[in-house]
CSV table of C-alpha atoms in Angstrom, one decimal:
chain,number,residue,atom,x,y,z
A,1,MET,CA,-6.5,16.5,-13.0
A,2,ILE,CA,-9.9,16.1,-14.6
A,3,ASP,CA,-13.0,18.0,-13.4
A,4,PHE,CA,-15.2,16.0,-11.0
A,5,GLU,CA,-17.7,16.7,-8.2
A,6,TYR,CA,-17.2,16.0,-4.7
A,7,ALA,CA,-19.7,14.5,-2.1
A,8,ARG,CA,-19.4,13.2,1.4
A,9,ALA,CA,-21.1,10.1,2.5
A,10,SER,CA,-22.9,10.4,5.9
A,11,ASP,CA,-23.0,6.7,6.7
A,12,VAL,CA,-22.6,3.3,5.0
A,13,ALA,CA,-26.1,3.2,3.8
A,14,ASP,CA,-25.8,6.7,2.3
A,15,ALA,CA,-22.5,5.6,0.6
A,16,VAL,CA,-24.3,2.7,-0.9
A,17,ARG,CA,-27.3,4.8,-2.1
A,18,ARG,CA,-24.9,7.3,-3.7
A,19,ILE,CA,-22.8,4.7,-5.5
A,20,ALA,CA,-25.8,2.9,-6.7
A,21,SER,CA,-27.4,5.9,-8.2
A,22,ASP,CA,-24.3,7.0,-10.1
A,23,PRO,CA,-22.4,4.5,-12.2
A,24,THR,CA,-19.8,7.0,-13.1
A,25,ALA,CA,-19.0,7.8,-9.4
A,26,LYS,CA,-16.2,6.2,-7.3
A,27,PHE,CA,-15.5,5.9,-3.6
A,28,ILE,CA,-12.4,7.6,-2.3
A,29,ALA,CA,-10.8,6.8,1.0
A,30,GLY,CA,-7.0,7.3,1.2
A,31,GLY,CA,-6.8,8.1,-2.3
A,32,THR,CA,-3.2,7.0,-2.8
A,33,ASN,CA,-3.9,5.1,-6.0
A,34,LEU,CA,-7.1,6.7,-7.3
A,35,ILE,CA,-5.7,10.2,-7.3
A,36,ASP,CA,-2.6,9.0,-9.0
A,37,LEU,CA,-4.7,7.2,-11.6
A,38,MET,CA,-6.9,10.4,-12.0
A,39,LYS,CA,-3.8,12.5,-12.6
A,40,GLY,CA,-2.9,10.1,-15.5
A,41,ASN,CA,-6.4,10.2,-16.9
A,42,VAL,CA,-6.6,6.5,-16.4
A,43,GLU,CA,-9.6,6.7,-14.0
A,44,ARG,CA,-12.2,9.4,-14.8
A,45,PRO,CA,-14.9,9.4,-12.4
A,46,SER,CA,-17.6,12.2,-12.7
A,47,ARG,CA,-18.0,12.3,-9.0
A,48,LEU,CA,-16.0,11.2,-5.9
A,49,ILE,CA,-17.9,10.0,-2.9
A,50,ASP,CA,-15.7,10.6,0.2
A,51,ILE,CA,-16.1,7.6,2.6
A,52,SER,CA,-13.1,8.6,4.7
A,53,ARG,CA,-15.1,9.7,7.7
A,54,LEU,CA,-17.4,6.6,7.9
A,55,PRO,CA,-17.1,4.8,11.2
A,56,LEU,CA,-15.1,1.8,9.9
A,57,LYS,CA,-11.9,2.3,11.7
A,58,THR,CA,-11.7,-0.2,14.5
A,59,VAL,CA,-9.9,-3.5,14.9
A,60,GLU,CA,-11.8,-5.9,17.3
A,61,LYS,CA,-11.7,-9.4,18.5
A,62,THR,CA,-14.5,-11.7,17.3
A,63,ALA,CA,-16.3,-14.3,19.3
A,64,ALA,CA,-14.6,-16.9,17.1
A,65,GLY,CA,-11.3,-15.7,18.3
A,66,GLY,CA,-10.3,-13.9,15.2
A,67,VAL,CA,-10.4,-10.2,14.5
A,68,VAL,CA,-12.5,-8.0,12.3
A,69,ILE,CA,-10.8,-4.9,10.7
A,70,GLY,CA,-12.7,-1.9,9.6
A,71,ALA,CA,-12.2,-1.0,5.9
A,72,LEU,CA,-10.9,2.4,6.8
A,73,VAL,CA,-8.2,1.4,9.2
A,74,PRO,CA,-5.0,2.9,7.7
A,75,ASN,CA,-2.4,0.3,6.7
A,76,SER,CA,0.2,1.6,9.2
A,77,ASP,CA,-2.2,1.4,12.1
A,78,LEU,CA,-3.3,-2.0,11.2
A,79,SER,CA,0.3,-3.3,11.0
A,80,TYR,CA,1.1,-1.8,14.5
A,81,HIS,CA,-2.1,-2.9,16.1
A,82,PRO,CA,-1.4,-5.1,19.1
A,83,LEU,CA,-3.9,-7.7,18.0
A,84,ILE,CA,-2.3,-8.0,14.6
A,85,GLU,CA,1.3,-7.9,15.9
A,86,GLN,CA,0.6,-10.7,18.3
A,87,GLN,CA,-1.8,-13.0,16.6
A,88,TYR,CA,-1.1,-12.2,12.9
A,89,PRO,CA,2.6,-11.0,12.6
A,90,LEU,CA,2.6,-12.3,9.0
A,91,LEU,CA,0.1,-9.7,8.1
A,92,ALA,CA,1.9,-7.0,10.0
A,93,SER,CA,5.0,-7.9,8.2
A,94,ALA,CA,3.4,-8.0,4.8
A,95,ILE,CA,2.0,-4.5,5.3
A,96,ARG,CA,5.4,-3.1,6.3
A,97,ALA,CA,6.9,-4.6,3.2
A,98,GLY,CA,4.6,-2.4,0.9
A,99,ALA,CA,4.8,1.3,-0.1
A,100,SER,CA,6.2,3.9,2.3
A,101,GLN,CA,5.3,4.9,5.8
A,102,GLN,CA,3.5,8.1,4.3
A,103,LEU,CA,1.4,6.1,1.9
A,104,ARG,CA,0.7,3.5,4.7
A,105,ASN,CA,-0.6,6.4,6.9
A,106,MET,CA,-3.0,7.3,4.2
A,107,ALA,CA,-4.0,4.0,2.5
A,108,SER,CA,-7.0,2.2,3.9
A,109,THR,CA,-7.4,-1.6,4.4
A,110,GLY,CA,-10.4,-1.7,2.0
A,111,GLY,CA,-8.5,0.4,-0.6
A,112,ASN,CA,-5.5,-1.7,-0.5
A,113,LEU,CA,-7.7,-4.6,-1.8
A,114,LEU,CA,-9.0,-2.5,-4.6
A,115,GLN,CA,-5.8,-0.9,-5.8
A,116,ARG,CA,-5.1,-1.4,-9.5
A,117,THR,CA,-2.1,-3.0,-11.2
A,118,ARG,CA,1.1,-1.0,-11.7
A,119,CYS,CA,1.5,-2.4,-15.3
A,120,TYR,CA,3.2,0.5,-17.2
A,121,TYR,CA,0.8,0.1,-20.1
A,122,PHE,CA,-2.2,0.3,-17.9
A,123,TYR,CA,-0.9,3.8,-16.8
A,124,ASP,CA,0.1,4.9,-20.5
A,125,THR,CA,-3.1,6.0,-22.1
A,126,ALA,CA,-1.3,6.3,-25.4
A,127,THR,CA,-0.9,2.4,-25.6
A,128,PRO,CA,-3.6,-0.3,-26.0
A,129,CYS,CA,-4.5,-2.0,-22.7
A,130,ASN,CA,-7.6,-4.5,-22.2
A,131,LYS,CA,-7.7,-3.6,-18.4
A,132,ARG,CA,-8.1,0.1,-19.2
A,133,GLU,CA,-10.0,-0.1,-22.5
A,134,PRO,CA,-11.5,-3.5,-23.0
A,135,GLY,CA,-10.9,-4.9,-26.4
A,136,SER,CA,-8.0,-2.6,-27.3
A,137,GLY,CA,-5.4,-5.3,-27.0
A,138,CYS,CA,-2.6,-6.0,-24.5
A,139,SER,CA,0.8,-4.1,-25.0
A,140,ALA,CA,2.5,-6.1,-22.4
A,141,ILE,CA,2.4,-9.6,-23.9
A,142,LYS,CA,4.8,-8.6,-26.7
A,143,GLY,CA,6.1,-5.5,-24.9
A,144,LEU,CA,8.3,-4.8,-21.9
A,145,ASN,CA,7.0,-7.5,-19.4
A,146,ARG,CA,9.8,-7.9,-16.8
A,147,MET,CA,7.4,-7.2,-13.9
A,148,HIS,CA,4.5,-9.2,-15.3
A,149,ALA,CA,2.8,-12.4,-14.4
A,150,ILE,CA,3.8,-16.0,-14.9
A,151,LEU,CA,0.8,-17.7,-13.4
A,152,GLY,CA,-2.9,-17.5,-14.4
A,153,THR,CA,-2.3,-15.2,-17.3
A,154,SER,CA,-4.7,-15.0,-20.3
A,155,ASP,CA,-4.3,-13.9,-24.0
A,156,ALA,CA,-6.0,-10.6,-22.9
A,157,CYS,CA,-3.8,-9.7,-19.9
A,158,ILE,CA,-0.6,-10.4,-17.9
A,159,ALA,CA,-0.8,-7.8,-15.3
A,160,THR,CA,0.1,-8.5,-11.7
A,161,HIS,CA,-1.8,-7.5,-8.5
A,162,PRO,CA,0.5,-5.1,-6.7
A,163,SER,CA,-0.6,-5.6,-3.0
A,164,ASP,CA,1.8,-7.1,-0.3
A,165,MET,CA,-1.0,-7.0,2.3
A,166,CYS,CA,-3.4,-9.0,0.2
A,167,VAL,CA,-0.7,-11.8,0.0
A,168,GLY,CA,-0.8,-12.0,3.8
A,169,LEU,CA,-4.6,-11.9,3.9
A,170,ALA,CA,-4.8,-14.7,1.3
A,171,ALA,CA,-2.5,-17.0,3.4
A,172,LEU,CA,-4.5,-16.2,6.5
A,173,GLU,CA,-7.9,-17.0,4.5
A,174,ALA,CA,-9.6,-13.8,5.4
A,175,LYS,CA,-13.1,-12.9,4.5
A,176,VAL,CA,-14.4,-9.6,3.0
A,177,HIS,CA,-17.6,-8.3,4.2
A,178,VAL,CA,-19.4,-5.9,1.8
A,179,MET,CA,-22.6,-4.0,1.7
A,180,GLY,CA,-24.7,-3.3,-1.4
A,181,PRO,CA,-28.4,-2.2,-2.0
A,182,GLY,CA,-29.5,-5.8,-1.3
A,183,GLY,CA,-27.8,-5.9,2.0
A,184,GLU,CA,-24.5,-7.6,3.3
A,185,ARG,CA,-22.6,-10.5,1.9
A,186,THR,CA,-19.3,-12.1,2.5
A,187,ILE,CA,-16.6,-12.9,0.0
A,188,VAL,CA,-14.0,-15.3,0.9
A,189,PHE,CA,-10.5,-13.9,0.0
A,190,GLU,CA,-9.8,-16.6,-2.6
A,191,ASP,CA,-12.9,-15.3,-4.6
A,192,PHE,CA,-12.4,-11.6,-4.0
A,193,HIS,CA,-9.8,-10.9,-6.8
A,194,ARG,CA,-10.1,-12.4,-10.2
A,195,LEU,CA,-7.9,-13.9,-12.9
A,196,PRO,CA,-7.9,-11.8,-16.0
A,197,GLY,CA,-9.5,-14.3,-18.5
A,198,GLU,CA,-11.4,-12.4,-21.1
A,199,THR,CA,-12.4,-9.6,-18.7
A,200,PRO,CA,-9.3,-8.1,-17.3
A,201,HIS,CA,-11.1,-4.8,-16.7
A,202,LEU,CA,-12.6,-6.5,-13.7
A,203,ASP,CA,-10.1,-6.9,-11.0
A,204,THR,CA,-12.4,-8.1,-8.2
A,205,ASN,CA,-15.9,-9.8,-7.7
A,206,LEU,CA,-17.0,-6.8,-5.7
A,207,HIS,CA,-20.1,-5.4,-7.5
A,208,PRO,CA,-20.0,-1.7,-8.6
A,209,ASP,CA,-22.7,-0.7,-6.2
A,210,GLU,CA,-21.2,-2.4,-3.1
A,211,ILE,CA,-18.8,-1.1,-0.5
A,212,VAL,CA,-16.2,-3.1,1.5
A,213,THR,CA,-17.2,-2.6,5.2
A,214,THR,CA,-14.8,-5.0,7.1
A,215,ILE,CA,-12.1,-7.8,6.7
A,216,GLU,CA,-12.3,-10.7,9.0
A,217,LEU,CA,-9.5,-13.0,10.1
A,218,PRO,CA,-10.1,-16.4,11.4
A,219,ALA,CA,-8.5,-17.3,14.8
A,220,ARG,CA,-5.7,-19.3,13.2
A,221,GLY,CA,-2.8,-16.8,13.0
A,222,PHE,CA,0.4,-19.0,12.5
A,223,ALA,CA,2.3,-16.6,14.8
A,224,THR,CA,5.1,-18.9,15.4
A,225,ASN,CA,6.0,-20.3,12.0
A,226,TYR,CA,5.6,-17.8,9.3
A,227,THR,CA,7.5,-15.4,7.1
A,228,TYR,CA,6.8,-12.6,4.5
A,229,LEU,CA,9.8,-12.6,2.0
A,230,LYS,CA,9.7,-9.9,-0.7
A,231,ILE,CA,12.1,-9.8,-3.5
A,232,ARG,CA,12.3,-6.5,-5.4
A,233,ASP,CA,14.6,-4.3,-7.4
A,234,ARG,CA,15.5,-2.0,-4.5
A,235,LEU,CA,15.6,-2.7,-0.8
A,236,SER,CA,12.5,-0.7,0.1
A,237,TYR,CA,9.5,1.1,-1.6
A,238,ALA,CA,9.3,-0.9,-4.7
A,239,PHE,CA,6.7,-3.4,-5.9
A,240,ALA,CA,7.5,-7.1,-5.7
A,241,LEU,CA,9.1,-9.1,-8.3
A,242,VAL,CA,8.1,-12.1,-6.3
A,243,SER,CA,6.9,-12.2,-2.7
A,244,VAL,CA,6.0,-15.2,-0.6
A,245,ALA,CA,3.8,-15.4,2.4
A,246,ALA,CA,4.6,-18.7,4.1
A,247,ALA,CA,2.8,-20.1,7.3
A,248,LEU,CA,3.2,-23.4,8.9
A,249,GLU,CA,2.0,-25.4,11.8
A,250,LEU,CA,4.6,-28.1,12.9
A,251,ASP,CA,4.3,-31.2,15.3
A,252,GLY,CA,7.9,-32.0,15.9
A,253,GLY,CA,9.5,-31.8,12.5
A,254,THR,CA,6.3,-32.7,10.7
A,255,ILE,CA,4.2,-30.1,8.9
A,256,THR,CA,0.4,-30.3,10.0
A,257,GLU,CA,-0.8,-27.3,8.2
A,258,ALA,CA,0.8,-25.1,5.5
A,259,ARG,CA,-0.3,-21.9,3.7
A,260,LEU,CA,1.6,-20.5,0.8
A,261,ALA,CA,0.7,-17.3,-1.1
A,262,LEU,CA,2.6,-15.5,-3.7
A,263,GLY,CA,2.6,-11.9,-4.8
A,264,GLY,CA,4.1,-10.3,-8.0
A,265,VAL,CA,3.3,-13.4,-10.1
A,266,ALA,CA,-0.3,-13.2,-11.0
A,267,HIS,CA,-3.4,-11.0,-11.4
A,268,LYS,CA,-4.4,-12.0,-7.7
A,269,PRO,CA,-2.4,-13.4,-4.7
A,270,TRP,CA,-1.6,-16.8,-5.9
A,271,ARG,CA,-2.4,-19.8,-3.8
A,272,ASP,CA,-2.3,-23.5,-4.9
A,273,PRO,CA,-4.0,-26.1,-2.8
A,274,ALA,CA,-1.9,-28.9,-4.4
A,275,ALA,CA,1.3,-27.4,-3.3
A,276,GLU,CA,0.0,-26.8,0.2
A,277,ALA,CA,-1.5,-30.4,0.4
A,278,ALA,CA,1.9,-31.7,-0.7
A,279,LEU,CA,3.5,-30.1,2.4
A,280,ARG,CA,1.0,-31.6,4.9
A,281,GLY,CA,2.3,-34.7,6.7
A,282,GLN,CA,5.8,-34.1,5.4
A,283,ALA,CA,9.0,-33.4,7.2
A,284,GLY,CA,9.8,-29.6,7.0
A,285,ASP,CA,13.0,-29.9,5.0
A,286,GLN,CA,14.5,-28.8,1.7
A,287,THR,CA,13.1,-31.8,-0.3
A,288,SER,CA,9.4,-31.2,0.7
A,289,PHE,CA,9.9,-27.5,0.2
A,290,ALA,CA,11.4,-27.9,-3.2
A,291,ARG,CA,8.5,-30.3,-4.2
A,292,ALA,CA,6.0,-27.8,-3.2
A,293,ALA,CA,7.6,-25.0,-5.1
A,294,ASP,CA,7.8,-27.3,-8.2
A,295,LEU,CA,4.2,-28.0,-7.8
A,296,LEU,CA,3.0,-24.5,-7.4
A,297,LEU,CA,5.2,-23.5,-10.5
A,298,ARG,CA,4.3,-26.3,-12.6
A,299,ASP,CA,2.1,-24.2,-15.1
A,300,ALA,CA,4.3,-21.2,-15.0
A,301,LYS,CA,4.5,-19.4,-18.3
A,302,ARG,CA,7.4,-17.0,-19.2
A,303,PHE,CA,7.3,-14.0,-21.5
A,304,ALA,CA,10.2,-12.3,-23.2
A,305,HIS,CA,11.5,-10.5,-20.1
A,306,ASN,CA,10.3,-12.3,-17.0
A,307,ALA,CA,11.6,-15.8,-17.3
A,308,PHE,CA,13.9,-15.1,-14.5
A,309,LYS,CA,10.8,-14.9,-12.2
A,310,ILE,CA,10.2,-18.7,-12.3
A,311,ASP,CA,13.6,-19.5,-10.9
A,312,LEU,CA,13.3,-16.6,-8.5
A,313,ALA,CA,10.0,-17.7,-7.3
A,314,ARG,CA,11.1,-21.3,-6.8
A,315,ARG,CA,14.0,-20.2,-4.6
A,316,ALA,CA,12.0,-17.6,-2.7
A,317,ILE,CA,9.4,-20.3,-1.9
A,318,VAL,CA,12.0,-22.6,-0.5
A,319,ARG,CA,13.7,-19.9,1.4
A,320,ALA,CA,10.4,-18.7,2.9
A,321,LEU,CA,9.3,-22.1,3.9
A,322,THR,CA,12.8,-22.5,5.5
A,323,GLN,CA,12.5,-19.2,7.4
A,324,ALA,CA,8.8,-20.2,8.5
A,325,ALA,CA,9.9,-23.6,9.6
A,326,GLN,CA,12.9,-22.3,11.6
A,327,GLY,CA,10.8,-19.6,13.2
A,328,THR,CA,13.0,-16.9,11.9
A,329,PRO,CA,10.8,-14.6,9.8
A,330,GLN,CA,12.3,-12.1,7.4
A,331,SER,CA,12.9,-8.7,9.0
A,332,GLN,CA,11.4,-5.8,7.0
A,333,SER,CA,14.2,-3.4,8.3
A,334,ASP,CA,17.3,-5.6,8.3
A,335,LYS,CA,17.3,-6.6,4.6
A,336,LYS,CA,19.6,-9.5,4.9
A,337,ILE,CA,18.0,-12.7,3.6
A,338,ARG,CA,18.9,-15.5,5.9
B,1,MET,CA,-18.8,27.7,-13.8
B,2,VAL,CA,-16.5,25.7,-11.4
B,3,SER,CA,-17.9,25.2,-8.1
B,4,ARG,CA,-15.5,26.0,-5.2
B,5,ILE,CA,-15.9,24.4,-1.8
B,6,PRO,CA,-15.1,26.2,1.5
B,7,VAL,CA,-12.5,24.5,3.6
B,8,THR,CA,-11.1,25.3,7.0
B,9,LEU,CA,-7.5,24.1,7.9
B,10,VAL,CA,-5.4,24.9,10.8
B,11,VAL,CA,-2.1,25.4,8.9
B,12,ASN,CA,1.0,25.7,11.2
B,13,GLY,CA,-1.2,26.7,14.1
B,14,ILE,CA,-3.2,29.3,12.3
B,15,GLU,CA,-6.8,28.8,11.3
B,16,THR,CA,-7.1,29.4,7.6
B,17,GLN,CA,-10.2,29.6,5.3
B,18,LEU,CA,-9.9,28.5,1.7
B,19,GLU,CA,-12.1,28.0,-1.3
B,20,VAL,CA,-10.9,25.2,-3.5
B,21,THR,CA,-12.1,23.1,-6.4
B,22,PRO,CA,-12.5,19.4,-5.7
B,23,TRP,CA,-9.3,18.4,-7.4
B,24,THR,CA,-7.0,20.8,-5.6
B,25,THR,CA,-4.4,18.8,-3.9
B,26,LEU,CA,-3.2,19.8,-0.5
B,27,LEU,CA,0.2,20.4,-2.1
B,28,ASP,CA,-1.2,22.9,-4.5
B,29,ALA,CA,-3.3,24.5,-1.8
B,30,LEU,CA,-0.3,25.0,0.4
B,31,ARG,CA,1.9,26.4,-2.5
B,32,ASP,CA,-0.5,28.3,-4.8
B,33,HIS,CA,-3.3,29.5,-2.4
B,34,LEU,CA,-1.4,30.0,0.8
B,35,HIS,CA,2.0,30.7,-0.7
B,36,LEU,CA,3.8,28.3,1.7
B,37,THR,CA,6.3,27.2,-0.9
B,38,GLY,CA,8.6,25.3,1.6
B,39,THR,CA,6.6,22.1,0.7
B,40,LYS,CA,8.1,20.9,-2.6
B,41,LYS,CA,6.3,19.3,-5.8
B,42,GLY,CA,8.7,16.6,-6.9
B,43,CYS,CA,7.0,13.8,-8.7
B,44,ASP,CA,3.4,14.8,-7.9
B,45,HIS,CA,2.7,11.0,-7.9
B,46,GLY,CA,3.6,9.9,-4.4
B,47,GLN,CA,6.7,8.4,-5.3
B,48,CYS,CA,9.3,10.9,-4.1
B,49,GLY,CA,8.3,12.3,-0.7
B,50,ALA,CA,9.2,15.9,-1.4
B,51,CYS,CA,5.6,16.9,-0.6
B,52,THR,CA,5.5,15.3,2.8
B,53,VAL,CA,3.6,17.2,5.4
B,54,LEU,CA,2.0,16.4,8.7
B,55,ILE,CA,-1.7,16.1,9.0
B,56,ASP,CA,-3.0,15.8,12.6
B,57,GLY,CA,0.5,14.8,13.4
B,58,ARG,CA,0.8,12.0,10.8
B,59,ARG,CA,3.1,12.3,7.8
B,60,VAL,CA,1.4,11.9,4.4
B,61,ASN,CA,2.1,12.8,0.8
B,62,SER,CA,0.3,16.1,0.3
B,63,CYS,CA,0.3,15.5,-3.6
B,64,LEU,CA,-2.1,12.7,-3.2
B,65,THR,CA,-4.3,14.3,-0.7
B,66,LEU,CA,-7.4,16.3,-1.8
B,67,THR,CA,-7.9,19.5,0.3
B,68,VAL,CA,-11.7,19.1,0.4
B,69,MET,CA,-11.2,15.9,2.3
B,70,LYS,CA,-9.3,17.5,5.0
B,71,ASP,CA,-11.7,20.1,6.3
B,72,GLY,CA,-11.0,20.8,9.9
B,73,ALA,CA,-7.5,19.2,9.9
B,74,GLU,CA,-4.3,20.5,11.4
B,75,VAL,CA,-1.5,20.6,8.8
B,76,THR,CA,2.1,21.2,9.8
B,77,THR,CA,4.6,22.1,7.0
B,78,ILE,CA,8.5,22.8,7.2
B,79,GLU,CA,7.4,26.5,7.8
B,80,GLY,CA,5.7,25.4,11.0
B,81,LEU,CA,8.4,23.3,12.7
B,82,ALA,CA,10.5,26.0,14.3
B,83,THR,CA,9.1,27.6,17.6
B,84,ASP,CA,9.7,31.1,18.7
B,85,GLY,CA,12.6,31.4,16.2
B,86,ALA,CA,14.5,28.4,17.5
B,87,LEU,CA,15.1,25.6,14.9
B,88,HIS,CA,13.3,22.2,15.4
B,89,PRO,CA,16.0,19.7,16.7
B,90,LEU,CA,15.7,18.0,13.2
B,91,GLN,CA,16.4,21.2,11.3
B,92,GLN,CA,19.5,21.7,13.6
B,93,ALA,CA,20.5,18.2,13.1
B,94,PHE,CA,20.3,18.4,9.3
B,95,ILE,CA,22.5,21.4,9.5
B,96,ASP,CA,25.1,19.8,11.8
B,97,HIS,CA,25.3,16.7,9.6
B,98,ASP,CA,25.3,18.5,6.2
B,99,ALA,CA,22.3,16.3,5.4
B,100,PHE,CA,21.5,17.8,2.1
B,101,GLN,CA,23.1,19.1,-1.2
B,102,CYS,CA,20.6,20.9,-3.4
B,103,GLY,CA,17.9,20.9,-0.7
B,104,TYR,CA,14.9,20.2,-2.8
B,105,CYS,CA,13.9,17.1,-0.9
B,106,THR,CA,14.9,18.5,2.4
B,107,PRO,CA,11.6,19.9,3.7
B,108,GLY,CA,9.9,16.6,2.8
B,109,GLN,CA,12.7,14.7,4.5
B,110,ILE,CA,12.5,16.8,7.8
B,111,CYS,CA,8.6,16.5,7.9
B,112,SER,CA,8.8,12.9,7.4
B,113,ALA,CA,11.5,12.5,10.1
B,114,ALA,CA,9.2,14.5,12.4
B,115,GLY,CA,6.5,12.0,11.7
B,116,LEU,CA,9.0,9.1,12.2
B,117,LEU,CA,10.0,10.5,15.6
B,118,ALA,CA,6.2,10.9,16.7
B,119,GLU,CA,5.6,7.3,15.6
B,120,GLY,CA,8.3,6.0,17.9
B,121,LYS,CA,8.9,2.8,15.8
B,122,ALA,CA,12.4,3.4,14.6
B,123,ARG,CA,15.4,2.8,17.0
B,124,THR,CA,18.3,1.4,14.8
B,125,GLU,CA,19.7,3.0,11.7
B,126,ASP,CA,18.3,0.1,9.6
B,127,GLU,CA,14.8,1.0,11.0
B,128,ILE,CA,15.3,4.7,10.2
B,129,ARG,CA,16.3,3.9,6.7
B,130,GLU,CA,13.4,1.5,6.1
B,131,LEU,CA,10.8,4.0,7.7
B,132,MET,CA,12.4,6.9,5.6
B,133,SER,CA,12.3,5.1,2.3
B,134,GLY,CA,9.4,7.2,1.1
B,135,ASN,CA,11.7,10.2,0.7
B,136,ILE,CA,14.0,10.0,-2.2
B,137,CYS,CA,17.2,12.2,-2.2
B,138,ARG,CA,18.7,12.4,-5.7
B,139,CYS,CA,21.9,14.0,-4.4
B,140,GLY,CA,22.4,10.9,-2.4
B,141,ALA,CA,22.7,12.5,1.1
B,142,TYR,CA,21.3,9.5,2.7
B,143,PRO,CA,24.0,8.6,5.1
B,144,ASN,CA,24.0,12.2,6.5
B,145,ILE,CA,20.1,12.2,6.6
B,146,VAL,CA,20.2,9.0,8.7
B,147,ALA,CA,23.0,10.4,11.0
B,148,ALA,CA,21.0,13.6,11.5
B,149,ILE,CA,17.7,11.8,12.3
B,150,HIS,CA,19.7,9.7,14.7
B,151,GLN,CA,21.0,12.7,16.4
B,152,ALA,CA,17.6,14.4,16.7
B,153,MET,CA,16.1,11.2,18.1
B,154,GLY,CA,18.7,11.2,20.9
B,155,ALA,CA,18.3,14.9,21.5
B,156,MET,CA,14.7,14.7,21.7
B,157,GLY,CA,14.7,11.4,23.7
B,158,SER,CA,17.0,12.9,26.3
B,159,ALA,CA,15.0,16.1,26.4
B,160,SER,CA,11.7,14.3,27.2
């Protein structure tokens, strides 16, 4: 690994002061992605600022009936927390679909949001990559792109965001609270991650001198009609080819509220207001589900090796909405898709 | 000159002082500084689980853990699971079920399984398989590993 210096932040204000005074420094919490990237010379910070001991490790109810999650709550603890299991089982399920239990024990909630793509070219410093070296070109567009995006791509980058947890947070309309030198601000989840455009080196709208402090969930948890359906190359411990977070509210057989977020298909968790609007007021049946899937995928773009993802996504959306409507969420241990 | 940072760890019950560079992973500290070579370096990227140890009772990948960040922590490796010369129930179960071939992944498998038992979230074989998916066995001893963990779960459950 590269040579770097180590410092420990004493509190959130100290962490912000330290990151603001050194643009080549990075925060480290769980380290599961950052250390791996440093071993590969993809990330080369001059200094790591250890934030793992900051007091951001609680999950608490809010006055509005939601919960606020400290940025340093480990992924495993979050997925098993009673408040999350009861009120937001979609989030608990999405977290358990990702990584391994060892990694979930290490990885923090805030770090999960900030993990980098697993595009092979991003990791391979011998190849051009606009995300790693802006302006160097994209090796994936004409290269091996089976894992890559079908929605929201640009001529500069077709990488996907790898998180499962974030797909659940997108569907639940979380808010991200951050602290910077100028004080606190709140970023709605939709605006937290970016599409690649001409600046694929920027994954998020978090400023370099800011720290994620908490993630807030609104009261609405969709605990009855939800699923997280993840399709991947092996049954566990693999990144999604396509994943779908589906959450519905139903009145009789009629859909009154619908949330649909996809993972593995874009540079950020993908939501489409038109697809969700098309479900509201409709019967929860295969016709309305297929129409929503077609709407969501209307601008999908295929590359040489990932054309299969468009059909896969269409079927996964219909299946996920069916599971959600029936109240039979996908089990993350019994892998049979019903 | 490379600056070294003093770190205190309680490794398998013994308080241990170390001086490490910031980039020394816990895996390298255990193997190269403390000569506890039971913990294995497989992929060194958090993808195989061979380096799994327990920190403060929780299973983690030691290859992605910086030693300096764990000052004051309790670390348990495969060398620390037996008590007073008696094998840990998981070690005995792995022998009973022939749950390994080459043995390289085994210390990580057993430490991971110890973490799994402490978590108490797995009851069925499907749940054991899912919660053990961070440990790869290239000999393919999976059916026997699952059977061994199931046996230890029963043995430890009835003992408590």
